[in-house]
C-alpha cells in the first residue's frame, strides 16, 4: 500500500469520525442533539420497562431508576437583548459546560432547543436527581463572566422520574411541567414533578 493511499484512507476515516460527531452534537454547545438524546433514552426506558417471563430485567440492565432534569436559563431573552447574541452564545456555552462537567460519564445532556437543556440521569431516583439539579443550579449561579463582569445567570429546573407506565415523551413532559412551575414561582429553583400533585 502506497504512502499516498494510506494518507487518503486516514483522511477519509478522520472525516467519517468528524461527520459522525457533528451528527449527534449541537454545534454551539457541544452537547448531544435532541434527536440523539431521545433515541438513547428511549432505549434506556424500554430496557427498564422490558419484561422477560414476567420478571423485570432491570438487574441485567444495571439500573433501577432513570430521571430527567429539564433546565432552562432564566431571562435568557433579556441577556440577548441587553448584551447581544455573542454574549448569549457564551452564556449558553458556559451553562452547557457546567451541566456537562457536573454529570457522570453514563449520564447524557442535550440541548433540547433554544436555551433549554435536558439531562438524563441513569440510576437516579427523584431525590438524587433533584439534588444533582440543585448542585448544578448553584454552580451556574456562581459563574463568573469577564465581559460584562456584572452579568449574572441562573437556571430553573424540573425533575421527573421513571415509572413503569411512562413513555419517554411523558417523562419529558412531566419534567417540563415541573420546570414551568419553577419558572412561575420565582425561577432559580428546582421543582420535582411529584410536588405538583401534592
PDB file of C-alpha atoms in Angstrom:
ATOM      1  CA  UNK A   1       0.000   0.000   0.000  1.00  0.00           C
ATOM      2  CA  UNK A   2       1.499   3.346  -1.054  1.00  0.00           C
ATOM      3  CA  UNK A   3       2.042   6.186   1.403  1.00  0.00           C
ATOM      4  CA  UNK A   4      -0.325   8.420  -0.586  1.00  0.00           C
ATOM      5  CA  UNK A   5      -3.091   5.826  -0.480  1.00  0.00           C
ATOM      6  CA  UNK A   6      -2.584   5.260   3.264  1.00  0.00           C
ATOM      7  CA  UNK A   7      -2.773   9.008   3.849  1.00  0.00           C
ATOM      8  CA  UNK A   8      -6.017   9.243   1.861  1.00  0.00           C
ATOM      9  CA  UNK A   9      -7.531   6.380   3.882  1.00  0.00           C
ATOM     10  CA  UNK A  10      -6.578   8.078   7.181  1.00  0.00           C
ATOM     11  CA  UNK A  11      -8.063  11.382   5.997  1.00  0.00           C
ATOM     12  CA  UNK A  12     -11.270   9.639   4.953  1.00  0.00           C
ATOM     13  CA  UNK A  13     -11.506   7.860   8.326  1.00  0.00           C
ATOM     14  CA  UNK A  14     -10.994  11.182  10.103  1.00  0.00           C
ATOM     15  CA  UNK A  15     -13.743  12.816   8.011  1.00  0.00           C
ATOM     16  CA  UNK A  16     -16.175   9.991   8.792  1.00  0.00           C
ATOM     17  CA  UNK A  17     -15.374  10.307  12.503  1.00  0.00           C
ATOM     18  CA  UNK A  18     -15.886  14.083  12.340  1.00  0.00           C
ATOM     19  CA  UNK A  19     -19.186  13.751  10.469  1.00  0.00           C
ATOM     20  CA  UNK A  20     -20.433  11.188  12.987  1.00  0.00           C
ATOM     21  CA  UNK A  21     -19.502  13.538  15.844  1.00  0.00           C
ATOM     22  CA  UNK A  22     -21.196  16.504  14.166  1.00  0.00           C
ATOM     23  CA  UNK A  23     -24.351  14.498  13.520  1.00  0.00           C
ATOM     24  CA  UNK A  24     -25.007  13.868  17.225  1.00  0.00           C
ATOM     25  CA  UNK A  25     -23.610  17.078  18.768  1.00  0.00           C
ATOM     26  CA  UNK A  26     -25.046  20.584  18.887  1.00  0.00           C
ATOM     27  CA  UNK A  27     -22.518  22.841  17.107  1.00  0.00           C
ATOM     28  CA  UNK A  28     -22.776  25.746  19.583  1.00  0.00           C
ATOM     29  CA  UNK A  29     -22.744  24.000  22.963  1.00  0.00           C
ATOM     30  CA  UNK A  30     -21.087  20.696  22.129  1.00  0.00           C
ATOM     31  CA  UNK A  31     -23.919  18.877  23.914  1.00  0.00           C
ATOM     32  CA  UNK A  32     -25.691  15.928  22.346  1.00  0.00           C
ATOM     33  CA  UNK A  33     -28.580  16.714  19.999  1.00  0.00           C
ATOM     34  CA  UNK A  34     -32.213  16.310  20.990  1.00  0.00           C
ATOM     35  CA  UNK A  35     -32.624  13.500  18.444  1.00  0.00           C
ATOM     36  CA  UNK A  36     -29.672  11.587  19.919  1.00  0.00           C
ATOM     37  CA  UNK A  37     -30.969  12.051  23.456  1.00  0.00           C
ATOM     38  CA  UNK A  38     -34.470  10.869  22.574  1.00  0.00           C
ATOM     39  CA  UNK A  39     -33.147   7.793  20.786  1.00  0.00           C
ATOM     40  CA  UNK A  40     -30.686   6.834  23.520  1.00  0.00           C
ATOM     41  CA  UNK A  41     -33.000   7.378  26.472  1.00  0.00           C
ATOM     42  CA  UNK A  42     -35.881   5.760  24.625  1.00  0.00           C
ATOM     43  CA  UNK A  43     -33.740   2.615  24.585  1.00  0.00           C
ATOM     44  CA  UNK A  44     -32.862   3.001  28.271  1.00  0.00           C
ATOM     45  CA  UNK A  45     -36.506   3.466  29.209  1.00  0.00           C
ATOM     46  CA  UNK A  46     -37.505   0.434  27.125  1.00  0.00           C
ATOM     47  CA  UNK A  47     -34.884  -1.625  28.991  1.00  0.00           C
ATOM     48  CA  UNK A  48     -36.316  -0.531  32.324  1.00  0.00           C
ATOM     49  CA  UNK A  49     -39.844  -1.410  31.210  1.00  0.00           C
ATOM     50  CA  UNK A  50     -38.981  -4.661  29.425  1.00  0.00           C
ATOM     51  CA  UNK A  51     -40.092  -7.911  30.943  1.00  0.00           C
ATOM     52  CA  UNK A  52     -38.861 -11.395  30.244  1.00  0.00           C
ATOM     53  CA  UNK A  53     -41.007 -14.229  31.535  1.00  0.00           C
ATOM     54  CA  UNK A  54     -42.788 -11.749  33.794  1.00  0.00           C
ATOM     55  CA  UNK A  55     -39.646 -10.617  35.658  1.00  0.00           C
ATOM     56  CA  UNK A  56     -38.053  -7.229  35.319  1.00  0.00           C
ATOM     57  CA  UNK A  57     -34.697  -7.122  33.534  1.00  0.00           C
ATOM     58  CA  UNK A  58     -33.556  -4.071  35.465  1.00  0.00           C
ATOM     59  CA  UNK A  59     -30.826  -6.001  37.248  1.00  0.00           C
ATOM     60  CA  UNK A  60     -29.371  -7.063  33.902  1.00  0.00           C
ATOM     61  CA  UNK A  61     -29.660  -3.511  32.569  1.00  0.00           C
ATOM     62  CA  UNK A  62     -27.725  -2.289  35.609  1.00  0.00           C
ATOM     63  CA  UNK A  63     -30.101   0.498  36.651  1.00  0.00           C
ATOM     64  CA  UNK A  64     -33.387   0.528  38.539  1.00  0.00           C
ATOM     65  CA  UNK A  65     -34.184   4.199  38.024  1.00  0.00           C
ATOM     66  CA  UNK A  66     -33.929   6.919  35.442  1.00  0.00           C
ATOM     67  CA  UNK A  67     -34.641  10.595  35.946  1.00  0.00           C
ATOM     68  CA  UNK A  68     -34.861  13.601  33.668  1.00  0.00           C
ATOM     69  CA  UNK A  69     -33.675  17.080  34.683  1.00  0.00           C
ATOM     70  CA  UNK A  70     -35.024  19.779  32.381  1.00  0.00           C
ATOM     71  CA  UNK A  71     -33.030  23.051  32.624  1.00  0.00           C
ATOM     72  CA  UNK A  72     -33.886  26.490  31.274  1.00  0.00           C
ATOM     73  CA  UNK A  73     -31.720  29.614  31.513  1.00  0.00           C
ATOM     74  CA  UNK A  74     -33.675  32.308  33.340  1.00  0.00           C
ATOM     75  CA  UNK A  75     -34.405  35.535  31.416  1.00  0.00           C
ATOM     76  CA  UNK A  76     -32.224  34.420  28.521  1.00  0.00           C
ATOM     77  CA  UNK A  77     -34.011  36.706  26.057  1.00  0.00           C
ATOM     78  CA  UNK A  78     -33.052  39.653  28.262  1.00  0.00           C
ATOM     79  CA  UNK A  79     -29.374  38.572  28.097  1.00  0.00           C
ATOM     80  CA  UNK A  80     -29.551  38.565  24.290  1.00  0.00           C
ATOM     81  CA  UNK A  81     -31.468  41.856  24.128  1.00  0.00           C
ATOM     82  CA  UNK A  82     -29.175  43.640  26.601  1.00  0.00           C
ATOM     83  CA  UNK A  83     -25.754  42.246  25.735  1.00  0.00           C
ATOM     84  CA  UNK A  84     -26.144  40.848  22.209  1.00  0.00           C
ATOM     85  CA  UNK A  85     -26.175  37.365  20.737  1.00  0.00           C
ATOM     86  CA  UNK A  86     -22.405  36.852  21.108  1.00  0.00           C
ATOM     87  CA  UNK A  87     -22.766  37.116  24.883  1.00  0.00           C
ATOM     88  CA  UNK A  88     -25.914  34.987  24.702  1.00  0.00           C
ATOM     89  CA  UNK A  89     -23.921  32.297  22.906  1.00  0.00           C
ATOM     90  CA  UNK A  90     -21.194  32.500  25.555  1.00  0.00           C
ATOM     91  CA  UNK A  91     -23.795  32.086  28.303  1.00  0.00           C
ATOM     92  CA  UNK A  92     -25.218  29.028  26.545  1.00  0.00           C
ATOM     93  CA  UNK A  93     -21.741  27.525  26.223  1.00  0.00           C
ATOM     94  CA  UNK A  94     -20.767  28.150  29.855  1.00  0.00           C
ATOM     95  CA  UNK A  95     -24.053  26.798  31.230  1.00  0.00           C
ATOM     96  CA  UNK A  96     -23.830  23.754  28.950  1.00  0.00           C
ATOM     97  CA  UNK A  97     -20.261  23.091  30.091  1.00  0.00           C
ATOM     98  CA  UNK A  98     -21.274  23.479  33.744  1.00  0.00           C
ATOM     99  CA  UNK A  99     -24.061  20.928  33.376  1.00  0.00           C
ATOM    100  CA  UNK A 100     -21.915  18.505  31.382  1.00  0.00           C
ATOM    101  CA  UNK A 101     -18.982  18.658  33.811  1.00  0.00           C
ATOM    102  CA  UNK A 102     -21.324  18.053  36.763  1.00  0.00           C
ATOM    103  CA  UNK A 103     -22.623  14.757  35.398  1.00  0.00           C
ATOM    104  CA  UNK A 104     -21.180  11.237  35.332  1.00  0.00           C
ATOM    105  CA  UNK A 105     -19.950   9.568  32.157  1.00  0.00           C
ATOM    106  CA  UNK A 106     -23.065   7.402  31.871  1.00  0.00           C
ATOM    107  CA  UNK A 107     -25.393  10.416  32.024  1.00  0.00           C
ATOM    108  CA  UNK A 108     -26.324  12.354  28.901  1.00  0.00           C
ATOM    109  CA  UNK A 109     -27.157  16.019  28.458  1.00  0.00           C
ATOM    110  CA  UNK A 110     -28.557  17.526  25.300  1.00  0.00           C
ATOM    111  CA  UNK A 111     -29.523  20.929  24.023  1.00  0.00           C
ATOM    112  CA  UNK A 112     -33.237  20.471  23.650  1.00  0.00           C
ATOM    113  CA  UNK A 113     -33.976  23.769  21.959  1.00  0.00           C
ATOM    114  CA  UNK A 114     -33.034  27.421  22.419  1.00  0.00           C
ATOM    115  CA  UNK A 115     -31.825  27.825  25.982  1.00  0.00           C
ATOM    116  CA  UNK A 116     -33.340  24.529  27.185  1.00  0.00           C
ATOM    117  CA  UNK A 117     -31.116  21.597  28.129  1.00  0.00           C
ATOM    118  CA  UNK A 118     -32.164  18.144  29.271  1.00  0.00           C
ATOM    119  CA  UNK A 119     -30.062  15.760  31.331  1.00  0.00           C
ATOM    120  CA  UNK A 120     -30.837  12.058  31.604  1.00  0.00           C
ATOM    121  CA  UNK A 121     -29.583  10.617  34.878  1.00  0.00           C
ATOM    122  CA  UNK A 122     -29.217   6.844  34.868  1.00  0.00           C
ATOM    123  CA  UNK A 123     -29.894   5.170  38.186  1.00  0.00           C
ATOM    124  CA  UNK A 124     -31.023   8.397  39.846  1.00  0.00           C
ATOM    125  CA  UNK A 125     -34.266   8.440  41.791  1.00  0.00           C
ATOM    126  CA  UNK A 126     -36.191  11.689  42.230  1.00  0.00           C
ATOM    127  CA  UNK A 127     -34.312  12.763  45.346  1.00  0.00           C
ATOM    128  CA  UNK A 128     -30.872  12.155  43.810  1.00  0.00           C
ATOM    129  CA  UNK A 129     -31.866  13.878  40.571  1.00  0.00           C
ATOM    130  CA  UNK A 130     -33.208  16.914  42.431  1.00  0.00           C
ATOM    131  CA  UNK A 131     -30.018  17.132  44.491  1.00  0.00           C
ATOM    132  CA  UNK A 132     -27.864  16.972  41.348  1.00  0.00           C
ATOM    133  CA  UNK A 133     -30.004  19.607  39.603  1.00  0.00           C
ATOM    134  CA  UNK A 134     -29.718  21.900  42.633  1.00  0.00           C
ATOM    135  CA  UNK A 135     -25.945  21.421  42.691  1.00  0.00           C
ATOM    136  CA  UNK A 136     -25.860  22.492  39.024  1.00  0.00           C
ATOM    137  CA  UNK A 137     -28.190  25.414  39.744  1.00  0.00           C
ATOM    138  CA  UNK A 138     -25.792  26.687  42.399  1.00  0.00           C
ATOM    139  CA  UNK A 139     -22.760  26.294  40.119  1.00  0.00           C
ATOM    140  CA  UNK A 140     -24.493  28.268  37.349  1.00  0.00           C
ATOM    141  CA  UNK A 141     -25.456  30.986  39.825  1.00  0.00           C
ATOM    142  CA  UNK A 142     -21.757  31.335  40.722  1.00  0.00           C
ATOM    143  CA  UNK A 143     -20.462  31.525  37.141  1.00  0.00           C
ATOM    144  CA  UNK A 144     -18.134  34.463  36.525  1.00  0.00           C
ATOM    145  CA  UNK A 145     -18.030  36.300  33.194  1.00  0.00           C
ATOM    146  CA  UNK A 146     -15.132  38.518  32.135  1.00  0.00           C
ATOM    147  CA  UNK A 147     -17.203  40.758  29.901  1.00  0.00           C
ATOM    148  CA  UNK A 148     -19.601  42.007  31.067  1.00  0.00           C
ATOM    149  CA  UNK A 149     -18.297  41.277  34.535  1.00  0.00           C
ATOM    150  CA  UNK A 150     -21.608  42.268  36.124  1.00  0.00           C
ATOM    151  CA  UNK A 151     -23.506  39.548  34.237  1.00  0.00           C
ATOM    152  CA  UNK A 152     -25.227  37.033  36.488  1.00  0.00           C
ATOM    153  CA  UNK A 153     -27.022  33.953  35.190  1.00  0.00           C
ATOM    154  CA  UNK A 154     -29.341  31.430  36.805  1.00  0.00           C
ATOM    155  CA  UNK A 155     -31.276  28.356  35.740  1.00  0.00           C
ATOM    156  CA  UNK A 156     -34.567  26.790  36.705  1.00  0.00           C
ATOM    157  CA  UNK A 157     -35.026  23.027  36.591  1.00  0.00           C
ATOM    158  CA  UNK A 158     -37.817  20.473  36.571  1.00  0.00           C
ATOM    159  CA  UNK A 159     -37.374  16.840  37.637  1.00  0.00           C
ATOM    160  CA  UNK A 160     -39.320  13.756  36.588  1.00  0.00           C
ATOM    161  CA  UNK A 161     -38.549  10.133  37.412  1.00  0.00           C
ATOM    162  CA  UNK A 162     -39.271   6.843  35.645  1.00  0.00           C
ATOM    163  CA  UNK A 163     -42.250   4.712  36.425  1.00  0.00           C
ATOM    164  CA  UNK A 164     -43.487   1.669  34.543  1.00  0.00           C
ATOM    165  CA  UNK A 165     -46.349   3.423  32.762  1.00  0.00           C
ATOM    166  CA  UNK A 166     -44.381   6.339  31.323  1.00  0.00           C
ATOM    167  CA  UNK A 167     -43.133   6.771  27.805  1.00  0.00           C
ATOM    168  CA  UNK A 168     -40.064   8.951  27.259  1.00  0.00           C
ATOM    169  CA  UNK A 169     -42.351  11.624  25.819  1.00  0.00           C
ATOM    170  CA  UNK A 170     -44.453  11.526  29.013  1.00  0.00           C
ATOM    171  CA  UNK A 171     -41.362  11.678  31.229  1.00  0.00           C
ATOM    172  CA  UNK A 172     -40.011  14.709  29.372  1.00  0.00           C
ATOM    173  CA  UNK A 173     -43.455  16.346  29.529  1.00  0.00           C
ATOM    174  CA  UNK A 174     -43.561  15.862  33.305  1.00  0.00           C
ATOM    175  CA  UNK A 175     -40.095  17.380  33.704  1.00  0.00           C
ATOM    176  CA  UNK A 176     -41.180  20.287  31.501  1.00  0.00           C
ATOM    177  CA  UNK A 177     -44.293  20.842  33.651  1.00  0.00           C
ATOM    178  CA  UNK A 178     -42.132  20.882  36.779  1.00  0.00           C
ATOM    179  CA  UNK A 179     -39.776  23.335  35.051  1.00  0.00           C
ATOM    180  CA  UNK A 180     -42.716  25.576  34.188  1.00  0.00           C
ATOM    181  CA  UNK A 181     -43.724  25.574  37.867  1.00  0.00           C
ATOM    182  CA  UNK A 182     -40.164  26.507  38.871  1.00  0.00           C
ATOM    183  CA  UNK A 183     -40.244  29.471  36.494  1.00  0.00           C
ATOM    184  CA  UNK A 184     -43.737  30.548  37.590  1.00  0.00           C
ATOM    185  CA  UNK A 185     -42.801  30.525  41.268  1.00  0.00           C
ATOM    186  CA  UNK A 186     -39.663  32.631  41.261  1.00  0.00           C
ATOM    187  CA  UNK A 187     -37.065  30.956  38.996  1.00  0.00           C
ATOM    188  CA  UNK A 188     -33.550  29.908  40.036  1.00  0.00           C
ATOM    189  CA  UNK A 189     -35.012  26.838  41.710  1.00  0.00           C
ATOM    190  CA  UNK A 190     -35.626  23.109  41.224  1.00  0.00           C
ATOM    191  CA  UNK A 191     -39.133  21.634  41.267  1.00  0.00           C
ATOM    192  CA  UNK A 192     -39.989  17.930  41.262  1.00  0.00           C
ATOM    193  CA  UNK A 193     -42.971  16.696  39.281  1.00  0.00           C
ATOM    194  CA  UNK A 194     -44.248  14.868  42.367  1.00  0.00           C
ATOM    195  CA  UNK A 195     -44.606  18.255  44.095  1.00  0.00           C
ATOM    196  CA  UNK A 196     -47.195  19.328  41.522  1.00  0.00           C
ATOM    197  CA  UNK A 197     -49.545  16.576  42.630  1.00  0.00           C
ATOM    198  CA  UNK A 198     -49.345  17.292  46.362  1.00  0.00           C
TER     199      UNK A 198
END
